[in-house]
Structure formats: C-alpha cells, structure tokens
Short mmCIF file of C-alpha atoms in Angstrom, two decimals:
data_model
loop_
_atom_site.label_atom_id
_atom_site.label_comp_id
_atom_site.label_asym_id
_atom_site.label_seq_id
_atom_site.Cartn_x
_atom_site.Cartn_y
_atom_site.Cartn_z
CA UNK S 16 111.52 132.75 121.26
CA UNK S 17 109.11 135.48 122.34
CA UNK S 18 105.83 134.46 123.95
CA UNK S 19 102.85 136.30 122.49
CA UNK S 20 99.28 135.77 123.60
CA UNK S 21 98.10 139.38 123.37
CA UNK S 22 95.61 141.09 121.11
CA UNK S 23 96.47 140.12 117.50
CA UNK S 24 96.07 143.75 116.42
CA UNK S 25 98.79 144.86 118.86
CA UNK S 26 101.94 146.49 117.49
CA UNK S 27 104.20 144.00 119.27
CA UNK S 28 104.69 140.75 117.38
CA UNK S 29 106.70 137.69 118.28
CA UNK S 30 110.14 137.45 116.67
CA UNK S 31 111.03 133.99 115.38
CA UNK S 32 114.10 132.70 113.65
CA UNK S 33 113.50 130.58 110.58
CA UNK S 34 114.58 127.52 112.58
CA UNK S 35 112.14 128.31 115.39
CA UNK S 36 109.33 128.67 112.87
CA UNK S 37 110.31 125.37 111.23
CA UNK S 38 110.23 123.52 114.55
CA UNK S 39 106.84 124.98 115.45
CA UNK S 40 105.57 123.86 112.05
CA UNK S 41 106.93 120.34 112.53
CA UNK S 42 105.25 120.05 115.93
CA UNK S 43 101.94 121.43 114.65
CA UNK S 44 102.03 118.94 111.79
CA UNK S 45 102.79 115.99 114.09
CA UNK S 46 106.44 115.32 113.19
CA UNK S 47 108.12 116.51 116.40
CA UNK S 48 107.47 115.17 119.89
CA UNK S 49 105.07 112.50 121.07
CA UNK S 50 102.12 114.65 122.18
CA UNK S 51 101.05 115.77 118.69
CA UNK S 52 100.77 112.12 117.64
CA UNK S 53 98.20 111.11 120.26
CA UNK S 54 94.70 110.05 119.31
CA UNK S 55 95.62 107.82 116.41
CA UNK S 56 94.48 108.54 112.87
CA UNK S 57 91.35 110.42 113.92
CA UNK S 58 93.42 112.69 116.15
CA UNK S 59 95.91 113.20 113.35
CA UNK S 60 93.15 114.23 110.93
CA UNK S 61 91.82 116.82 113.36
CA UNK S 62 95.29 118.25 113.98
CA UNK S 63 96.25 118.64 110.33
CA UNK S 64 92.73 119.84 109.45
CA UNK S 65 92.66 118.35 105.94
CA UNK S 66 94.22 115.34 104.20
CA UNK S 67 94.52 115.61 100.44
CA UNK S 68 93.26 112.78 98.26
CA UNK S 69 94.82 111.61 95.01
CA UNK S 70 94.33 108.68 92.67
CA UNK S 71 98.05 107.81 92.40
CA UNK S 72 99.04 104.75 94.41
CA UNK S 73 102.67 103.68 94.56
CA UNK S 74 103.46 102.37 98.04
CA UNK S 75 99.94 103.36 99.08
CA UNK S 76 97.50 106.15 98.34
CA UNK S 77 98.44 109.60 99.56
CA UNK S 78 95.82 109.77 102.34
CA UNK S 79 97.34 106.59 103.81
CA UNK S 80 100.88 107.93 103.45
CA UNK S 81 99.95 111.09 105.39
CA UNK S 82 98.87 109.02 108.40
CA UNK S 83 101.87 106.70 108.11
CA UNK S 84 104.32 109.61 107.96
CA UNK S 85 103.15 110.88 111.35
CA UNK S 86 102.16 107.70 113.17
CA UNK S 87 104.51 105.07 111.80
CA UNK S 88 103.33 101.61 110.87
CA UNK S 89 99.66 102.13 111.69
CA UNK S 90 97.48 99.45 110.13
CA UNK S 91 96.15 100.52 106.75
CA UNK S 92 92.70 99.19 107.64
CA UNK S 93 92.73 101.43 110.71
CA UNK S 94 93.48 104.41 108.47
CA UNK S 95 90.50 103.63 106.28
CA UNK S 96 88.18 103.17 109.25
CA UNK S 97 89.24 106.50 110.72
CA UNK S 98 88.47 108.31 107.49
CA UNK S 99 85.44 106.42 106.26
CA UNK S 100 83.35 104.79 108.95
CA UNK S 101 79.73 104.53 109.97
CA UNK S 102 78.68 106.75 111.64
CA UNK S 103 80.63 109.33 109.68
CA UNK S 104 83.82 110.66 111.25
CA UNK S 105 84.91 112.53 108.13
CA UNK S 106 83.67 113.68 104.75
CA UNK S 107 85.19 114.61 101.41
CA UNK S 108 85.12 118.14 100.12
CA UNK S 109 87.13 120.91 98.49
CA UNK S 110 89.68 122.48 100.82
CA UNK S 111 93.27 122.88 99.58
CA UNK S 112 92.16 120.34 96.95
CA UNK S 113 89.89 117.30 97.22
CA UNK S 114 90.42 116.40 100.87
CA UNK S 115 89.24 114.22 103.71
CA UNK S 116 87.94 116.59 106.40
CA UNK S 117 86.76 115.99 109.98
CA UNK S 118 82.97 115.76 110.03
CA UNK S 119 82.80 118.67 112.48
CA UNK S 120 83.94 120.95 109.66
CA UNK S 121 80.76 120.34 107.62
CA UNK S 122 79.10 123.65 108.65
CA UNK S 123 82.25 125.60 107.81
CA UNK S 124 82.01 124.87 104.09
CA UNK S 125 78.57 126.40 103.72
CA UNK S 126 80.24 129.42 102.08
CA UNK S 127 81.66 127.22 99.30
CA UNK S 128 78.47 125.24 98.86
CA UNK S 129 76.53 128.49 98.42
CA UNK S 130 79.08 129.80 95.91
CA UNK S 131 78.82 126.65 93.80
CA UNK S 132 75.04 126.76 93.92
CA UNK S 133 75.04 130.36 92.69
CA UNK S 134 77.43 129.64 89.81
CA UNK S 135 75.70 126.42 88.73
CA UNK S 136 78.91 125.48 86.97
CA UNK S 137 82.38 124.30 87.92
CA UNK S 138 84.06 122.02 85.39
CA UNK S 139 80.88 121.13 83.51
CA UNK S 140 77.45 122.57 82.85
CA UNK S 141 74.90 121.05 85.21
CA UNK S 142 72.72 118.63 83.16
CA UNK S 143 68.92 118.39 83.32
CA UNK S 144 69.13 114.94 84.97
CA UNK S 145 70.31 116.44 88.26
CA UNK S 146 66.87 116.28 89.92
CA UNK S 147 66.41 112.69 88.79
CA UNK S 148 69.79 111.70 90.21
CA UNK S 149 69.00 113.37 93.53
CA UNK S 150 65.72 111.48 93.73
CA UNK S 151 67.51 108.22 92.96
CA UNK S 152 69.87 108.77 95.89
CA UNK S 153 66.91 109.69 98.07
CA UNK S 154 65.09 106.48 97.18
CA UNK S 155 67.97 104.00 96.88
CA UNK S 156 71.05 105.56 98.50
CA UNK S 157 73.78 105.30 99.45
CA UNK S 158 75.00 104.80 95.87
CA UNK S 159 78.21 104.85 93.83
CA UNK S 160 78.47 106.47 90.40
CA UNK S 161 78.24 102.96 88.91
CA UNK S 162 74.83 102.57 90.56
CA UNK S 163 73.49 105.64 88.79
CA UNK S 164 74.78 104.93 85.30
CA UNK S 165 78.59 105.11 85.37
CA UNK S 166 81.14 107.91 85.32
CA UNK S 167 82.44 108.13 81.76
CA UNK S 168 81.18 108.79 78.26
CA UNK S 169 84.12 106.87 76.81
CA UNK S 170 86.47 109.79 76.13
CA UNK S 171 89.25 111.35 78.24
CA UNK S 172 89.07 111.32 82.04
CA UNK S 173 87.17 114.62 82.12
CA UNK S 174 84.54 113.33 79.66
CA UNK S 175 82.07 112.56 82.43
CA UNK S 176 78.62 111.15 81.91
CA UNK S 177 75.65 113.38 82.72
CA UNK S 178 74.89 111.34 85.82
CA UNK S 179 78.47 111.72 87.08
CA UNK S 180 78.35 115.47 86.49
CA UNK S 181 75.02 115.62 88.30
CA UNK S 182 76.12 113.65 91.36
CA UNK S 183 79.34 115.65 91.70
CA UNK S 184 77.36 118.87 91.44
CA UNK S 185 75.04 117.63 94.18
CA UNK S 186 78.13 116.93 96.29
CA UNK S 187 79.47 120.43 95.58
CA UNK S 188 76.30 122.11 96.78
CA UNK S 189 75.83 119.82 99.77
CA UNK S 190 72.72 117.92 98.81
CA UNK S 191 74.75 114.70 98.94
CA UNK S 192 77.94 113.89 100.80
CA UNK S 193 80.70 111.31 100.55
CA UNK S 194 81.63 109.91 103.95
CA UNK S 195 83.14 106.63 102.74
CA UNK S 196 84.59 104.88 99.71
CA UNK S 197 84.37 101.33 98.39
CA UNK S 198 87.18 100.18 96.11
CA UNK S 199 88.23 103.81 95.74
CA UNK S 200 84.77 104.74 94.46
CA UNK S 201 82.91 107.46 96.27
CA UNK S 202 79.71 106.42 98.01
CA UNK S 203 77.11 109.20 97.82
CA UNK S 204 74.40 109.64 100.43
CA UNK S 205 71.94 112.39 101.25
CA UNK S 206 73.63 114.88 103.55
CA UNK S 207 70.52 114.92 105.74
CA UNK S 208 70.99 111.20 106.43
CA UNK S 209 74.79 111.08 106.76
CA UNK S 210 75.72 114.31 108.55
CA UNK S 211 74.82 114.60 112.25
CA UNK S 212 71.72 116.73 112.81
CA UNK S 213 73.47 119.24 115.07
CA UNK S 214 75.97 120.00 112.32
CA UNK S 215 73.29 120.28 109.66
CA UNK S 216 71.39 122.74 111.83
CA UNK S 217 74.28 125.22 112.02
CA UNK S 218 73.81 128.22 109.74
CA UNK S 219 77.00 130.26 109.50
CA UNK S 220 77.61 133.34 107.40
CA UNK S 221 80.35 133.30 104.77
CA UNK S 222 82.54 135.48 107.00
CA UNK S 223 82.07 133.14 109.98
CA UNK S 224 82.97 130.12 107.83
CA UNK S 225 86.13 131.72 106.47
CA UNK S 226 87.23 133.00 109.88
CA UNK S 227 86.90 129.61 111.53
CA UNK S 228 88.60 127.80 108.66
CA UNK S 229 91.44 130.31 108.73
CA UNK S 230 91.93 129.48 112.41
CA UNK S 231 91.97 125.75 111.62
CA UNK S 232 94.54 126.32 108.88
CA UNK S 233 96.70 128.43 111.17
CA UNK S 234 96.70 125.84 113.95
CA UNK S 235 97.45 123.04 111.47
CA UNK S 236 100.32 124.93 109.86
CA UNK S 237 101.72 126.36 113.10
CA UNK S 238 103.31 129.39 111.45
CA UNK S 239 102.05 130.61 108.09
CA UNK S 240 102.00 133.56 105.76
CA UNK S 241 98.74 135.01 104.56
CA UNK S 242 99.36 133.23 101.24
CA UNK S 243 99.86 129.89 103.06
CA UNK S 244 96.52 130.30 104.83
CA UNK S 245 94.67 131.30 101.65
CA UNK S 246 96.20 128.31 99.83
CA UNK S 247 95.21 125.90 102.61
CA UNK S 248 91.50 126.73 102.27
CA UNK S 249 91.72 127.99 98.67
CA UNK S 250 90.04 131.37 98.97
CA UNK S 251 90.45 134.44 96.81
CA UNK S 252 88.63 137.65 95.84
CA UNK S 253 85.71 138.30 98.20
CA UNK S 254 86.39 135.30 100.40
CA UNK S 255 90.06 136.30 100.48
CA UNK S 256 89.03 139.68 101.85
CA UNK S 257 87.09 137.85 104.57
CA UNK S 258 90.27 135.94 105.45
CA UNK S 259 92.14 139.25 105.77
CA UNK S 260 89.44 140.68 108.00
CA UNK S 261 89.46 137.55 110.18
CA UNK S 262 93.21 137.90 110.66
CA UNK S 263 93.21 141.62 111.41
CA UNK S 264 90.16 141.54 113.68
CA UNK S 265 91.40 138.52 115.64
CA UNK S 266 88.37 136.44 114.64
CA UNK S 267 90.66 133.70 113.30
CA UNK S 268 92.41 133.43 116.68
CA UNK S 269 95.89 133.83 115.18
CA UNK S 270 98.58 136.34 116.10
CA UNK S 271 101.10 138.21 113.93
CA UNK S 272 104.75 137.20 114.03
CA UNK S 273 108.01 138.22 112.38
CA UNK S 274 109.98 135.31 110.92
CA UNK S 275 113.56 136.18 110.03
CA UNK S 276 114.33 135.48 106.40
CA UNK S 277 110.72 135.12 105.31
CA UNK S 278 109.55 137.70 102.75
CA UNK S 279 107.88 140.89 103.90
CA UNK S 280 104.11 141.04 103.71
CA UNK S 281 102.96 142.67 100.47
CA UNK S 282 102.55 146.41 100.94
CA UNK S 283 103.78 146.26 104.56
CA UNK S 284 106.81 147.66 106.30
CA UNK S 285 109.84 145.44 105.64
CA UNK S 286 110.41 145.17 109.40
CA UNK S 287 106.81 144.43 110.31
CA UNK S 288 105.04 141.11 110.93
CA UNK S 289 105.22 138.82 107.91
CA UNK S 290 103.33 135.75 109.14
CA UNK S 291 100.65 134.48 111.52
CA UNK S 292 100.83 131.85 114.22
CA UNK S 293 98.72 129.83 116.59
CA UNK S 294 99.29 131.59 119.95
CA UNK S 295 99.22 128.26 121.80
CA UNK S 296 102.12 127.09 119.64
CA UNK S 297 104.21 130.03 120.86
CA UNK S 298 103.82 129.22 124.53
CA UNK S 299 106.43 126.45 124.70
CA UNK S 300 109.59 125.41 122.94
CA UNK S 301 109.06 122.47 120.55
CA UNK S 302 110.94 119.48 121.94
CA UNK S 303 111.10 115.76 121.41
CA UNK S 304 112.11 113.24 118.81
CA UNK S 305 111.76 113.99 115.11
CA UNK S 306 110.13 111.53 112.75
CA UNK S 307 112.26 110.01 110.00
CA UNK S 308 109.96 109.18 107.13
CA UNK S 309 109.04 109.34 103.48
CA UNK S 310 106.52 112.08 102.69
CA UNK S 311 103.78 112.06 100.11
CA UNK S 312 104.19 115.01 97.71
CA UNK S 313 100.58 115.82 98.69
CA UNK S 314 101.37 115.97 102.42
CA UNK S 315 100.33 119.28 103.96
CA UNK S 316 103.88 119.71 105.29
CA UNK S 317 105.11 120.24 101.70
CA UNK S 318 102.02 120.49 99.47
CA UNK S 319 102.54 124.19 98.65
CA UNK S 320 105.73 124.73 96.65
CA UNK S 321 106.56 128.26 97.82
CA UNK S 322 106.09 127.29 101.48
CA UNK S 323 108.15 124.09 101.11
CA UNK S 324 111.00 126.09 99.64
CA UNK S 325 110.72 128.80 102.30
CA UNK S 326 110.62 126.40 105.26
CA UNK S 327 112.81 123.53 104.04
CA UNK S 328 114.69 124.83 101.02
CA UNK S 329 112.83 122.18 99.01
CA UNK S 330 112.01 122.98 95.39
CA UNK S 331 109.66 120.13 94.62
CA UNK S 332 107.41 119.36 91.69
CA UNK S 333 105.26 116.28 91.19
CA UNK S 334 106.58 114.68 88.00
CA UNK S 335 103.95 111.99 87.50
CA UNK S 336 102.53 113.93 84.56
CA UNK S 337 105.92 114.98 83.17
CA UNK S 338 107.23 112.92 80.21
CA UNK S 339 109.59 110.25 81.54
CA UNK S 340 112.62 111.61 79.68
CA UNK S 341 112.17 115.02 81.30
CA UNK S 342 111.79 113.85 84.91
CA UNK S 343 114.49 114.96 87.32
CA UNK S 344 113.55 113.19 90.55
CA UNK S 345 111.11 110.51 89.35
CA UNK S 346 107.45 109.65 88.82
CA UNK S 347 106.34 109.97 92.47
CA UNK S 348 109.46 111.28 94.19
CA UNK S 349 108.87 111.37 97.94
CA UNK S 350 110.84 113.83 100.10
CA UNK S 351 112.70 112.21 102.99
CA UNK S 352 112.27 113.95 106.35
CA UNK S 353 114.87 113.33 109.05
CA UNK S 354 116.01 115.47 111.95
CA UNK S 355 113.39 118.05 111.06
CA UNK S 356 114.86 118.68 107.61
CA UNK S 357 114.35 117.39 104.09
CA UNK S 358 117.50 115.36 103.43
CA UNK S 359 116.70 113.62 100.16
CA UNK S 360 114.13 112.28 97.72
CA UNK S 361 113.18 108.73 96.83
CA UNK S 362 111.15 107.58 93.82
CA UNK S 363 109.61 104.32 95.12
CA UNK S 364 107.99 101.29 93.55
CA UNK S 365 107.15 97.73 94.58
CA UNK S 366 108.12 94.46 92.99
CA UNK S 367 106.57 91.60 94.94
CA UNK S 368 108.07 91.66 98.42
CA UNK S 369 110.75 94.19 97.47
CA UNK S 370 110.52 97.95 97.93
CA UNK S 371 112.41 99.41 94.98
CA UNK S 372 113.96 102.87 95.08
CA UNK S 373 114.07 103.70 91.39
CA UNK S 374 116.10 106.77 92.19
CA UNK S 375 117.58 108.24 95.38
CA UNK S 376 118.82 111.81 95.64
CA UNK S 377 120.41 113.75 98.49
CA UNK S 378 119.46 117.39 99.03
CA UNK S 379 122.15 120.08 98.90
CA UNK S 380 123.38 121.00 102.36
CA UNK S 381 122.28 117.72 103.96
CA UNK S 382 124.94 116.12 106.18
CA UNK S 383 126.20 113.31 103.98
CA UNK S 384 126.54 110.56 106.58
CA UNK S 385 123.34 111.52 108.37
CA UNK S 386 121.48 111.70 105.05
CA UNK S 387 122.50 108.15 104.14
CA UNK S 388 121.41 106.84 107.54
CA UNK S 389 118.11 108.72 107.39
CA UNK S 390 117.27 107.53 103.88
CA UNK S 391 118.12 103.93 104.81
CA UNK S 392 115.92 104.11 107.92
CA UNK S 393 113.04 105.67 105.98
CA UNK S 394 113.21 103.01 103.26
CA UNK S 395 113.30 100.09 105.68
CA UNK S 396 110.43 101.40 107.78
CA UNK S 397 108.29 102.06 104.70
CA UNK S 398 109.11 98.58 103.39
CA UNK S 399 107.97 96.99 106.63
CA UNK S 400 104.74 99.01 106.60
CA UNK S 401 103.73 97.84 103.13
CA UNK S 402 104.72 94.23 103.80
CA UNK S 403 108.04 94.17 101.93
CA UNK S 404 110.97 92.18 103.26
CA UNK S 405 113.70 93.61 101.05
CA UNK S 406 114.85 97.00 99.76
CA UNK S 407 116.64 97.54 96.45
CA UNK S 408 118.10 100.77 95.07
CA UNK S 409 118.39 101.16 91.32
CA UNK S 410 120.05 104.57 90.98
CA UNK S 411 121.74 107.03 93.34
CA UNK S 412 122.22 110.51 91.92
CA UNK S 413 125.16 111.24 94.24
CA UNK S 414 127.84 108.75 93.05
CA UNK S 415 130.08 109.39 96.06
CA UNK S 416 127.32 108.15 98.38
CA UNK S 417 126.14 105.13 96.40
CA UNK S 418 128.39 102.54 98.04
CA UNK S 419 127.69 103.94 101.53
CA UNK S 420 123.92 103.87 100.98
CA UNK S 421 123.94 100.34 99.60
CA UNK S 422 126.01 99.19 102.56
CA UNK S 423 123.62 100.86 105.01
CA UNK S 424 120.63 99.20 103.36
CA UNK S 425 122.38 95.83 103.39
CA UNK S 426 122.80 96.10 107.18
CA UNK S 427 119.03 96.45 107.51
CA UNK S 428 117.17 98.75 109.89
CA UNK S 429 119.24 100.31 112.69
CA UNK S 430 116.43 99.90 115.20
CA UNK S 431 113.46 97.53 115.58
CA UNK S 432 110.49 98.48 113.43
CA UNK S 433 107.17 98.33 115.23
#
C-alpha cells in the first residue's frame, strides 16, 4: 500500500487494492483492531461521525445496534447516556438521514439550517402557530410534542398536527434542538439553552460547513467515492459543488486514491483517482482482530447500497416495508460481519428469553464452515447482549448447511461472552 500525505491536488495518488480499501474502511468504522474502539460509546460516535436513527426495534433500536456492533455487549443504558445526557454530548439533526451527531458538529449544520429557513417548507407548510410554539418552549421548555398538543391529526403517520409541524420546523432551522429523548419521544429545548455558548457563537459560511463535514465523512468512511461522501452528508446542487471544491482544494483534508476495481470517476480518466481517503488512514497497515457481529441495516458500514455492494459484494435492501410474501431475506434482515466480510444475513426476533432467527442465509462466496461458525458466534453474542439465554433458528436458506448450523448453535458460544 502506497503512503500518501502530499498535496491532495498532486498528480500522484495512492494505489489501493479493493481488499486494502476494505480493511481501511473496517478500521475507520471501528471493526478492525482495538485502537478504533477506545473511548466507549462517545468515542465511537465521534469516529463514525453520525449514527442513524430509526423507529424499528427488533433486538434493539438501530442507534443501540450501531454501538453494540463495534463495542460488544456495552450496557444499553450506557449507550443512551452517551447519546442523550445533560449536559448535551450529542444532538439530533439531518445528516445522511435523521442522525445522532456529536455536539461539536452543531456549527457545521448552519448551512442546512439556513437553507430550511429560506425555503420555509420541507414536508409540510409551516403553520401560523410556529411563533406560539416557540414561545411555549421558551417559557416552559424543555418539552415533548405531547406537551405542546400532540403529534397527530388522526390520519396516516405523516398527518402531523400543526404544533408538531411547527416544532419540527423550529428544529430544522435551529431555534430548538433535541439533545435527549424520553420513551423514544424527542425532547425539544431552545438551542441557546442546550448548545454550549462557544458552539453557538461560531458563524461559518456554507462552504466552510460543507468542507469540514466532508472531512468528517471521509475520516469516518476511511476510503470513499465522491458519491459516498455526498450521500453521507446528503448534499447536492450548490452544496454539492462546495463539496467538490473542498475536495479539489484540499480544504476537506482528504487525498485522492485509486482503488482497483472501483468505478472510474465520472468524466475522469479511467486510470485516474476514483476515490478519496483520510491521509492518516494510509500511514499504516490495518491490523488486529476483526469483529464478528450482526449489523443494523442502518449502520454506516452498509447504509448506502451502492457502497455496500462495491466494498462487500452485498446487495441489501431493507424489507420491513415490503409485503411479507415478497420478502427475500426478512423483515429486518441484519448482515453478519465476520473476518472483515459479510458472510450471511439473519432476520431476528425475540420470544421471551429466546433469540429467534426467523431466517438465516449465507452469502455467495462465503467459506461454508467459517460462515456457520461466524453466524453462530454472532447469534449467541447478540442473544447475551439482549438478555436471551437461548437461540432458535426457524429457517436456513442453504439446506446443506442447516444441520451444521443447528449443531453449532446447540454447542453454544465458542468463547466466553463478556
């Protein structure tokens, strides 16, 4: 692997094999070696840059699964404290999607808050009650949506009440902030009371915001295409042009690389750089033990379909909203990571003290014996984490491996689970 710490506009770019890029990505994301897993949940959040939120809860909610996947059986209460504590360590905002973000990133989203303010619309028209809702938070906050009149009008999930639309708009534009939840309900507080004063005082231009966020995305991803970076922070059009300028000027702090087998950059020479990397990640060979674990479909290691297929050969789609008869892998199929590769998928559920694998599949090309061992280990460790004492498999899509997998599970975990 070529070391590159020079000017990012230089003609010479590091050459990486696809396997080298994959290992750098795994280390950057906290799945390879011990050093990237230091600092507990708070350290993990700062390394990955953003943790996606979702309402689905099978074994646990996705933001808990992201921490578990990297750190092992960390206490779920410790995960919640690291995300939502007082004083604020993190806040919720729009990054790749709705995400938990380190509180230090508050100034970097000024570009998005300004854009929302200018549009005065996102999913709903902003109602006239918005000033009244802001005053209510000012006088009585922090408040949940229930405290200000409830979230729904009684229709579908998007049929929000005017007060819910108003409070979410105020969150979008930064007048209020969510730095904690209670019973999965957002708690809204004035940004001026919840965000540290030194962060509130920072006034960055749109270009500065995008450049710094691009750097965060690049360090979190390790090696990434331009499309990966834009997807991470969800920028396009004018803000996308700012991302391009930050890359080419060096303002993002990333360097160009050539990854064998990755597609050529649009409009560029087929032999030229086709990705960007954190220069610090190129200075040493990734070494250490790989994590074996179930992954949330919303985990930043696999949350973007094109990247997951490029890096791991994983063609994955969340099927929670697909009619049951048309599902291939299951309601909340979780990829299984072992040895730095995706070896299978498990659709989990819980029945009392039993972790149930509704369906288990093995990925093409995975070593058959190693895949069975990895899936068994991942299931037993996940069971222990959520307080289950037994594991049951309902269906194995590879009939030739069913007996072997059931026997491996019956033996229990191969090593002590901490």
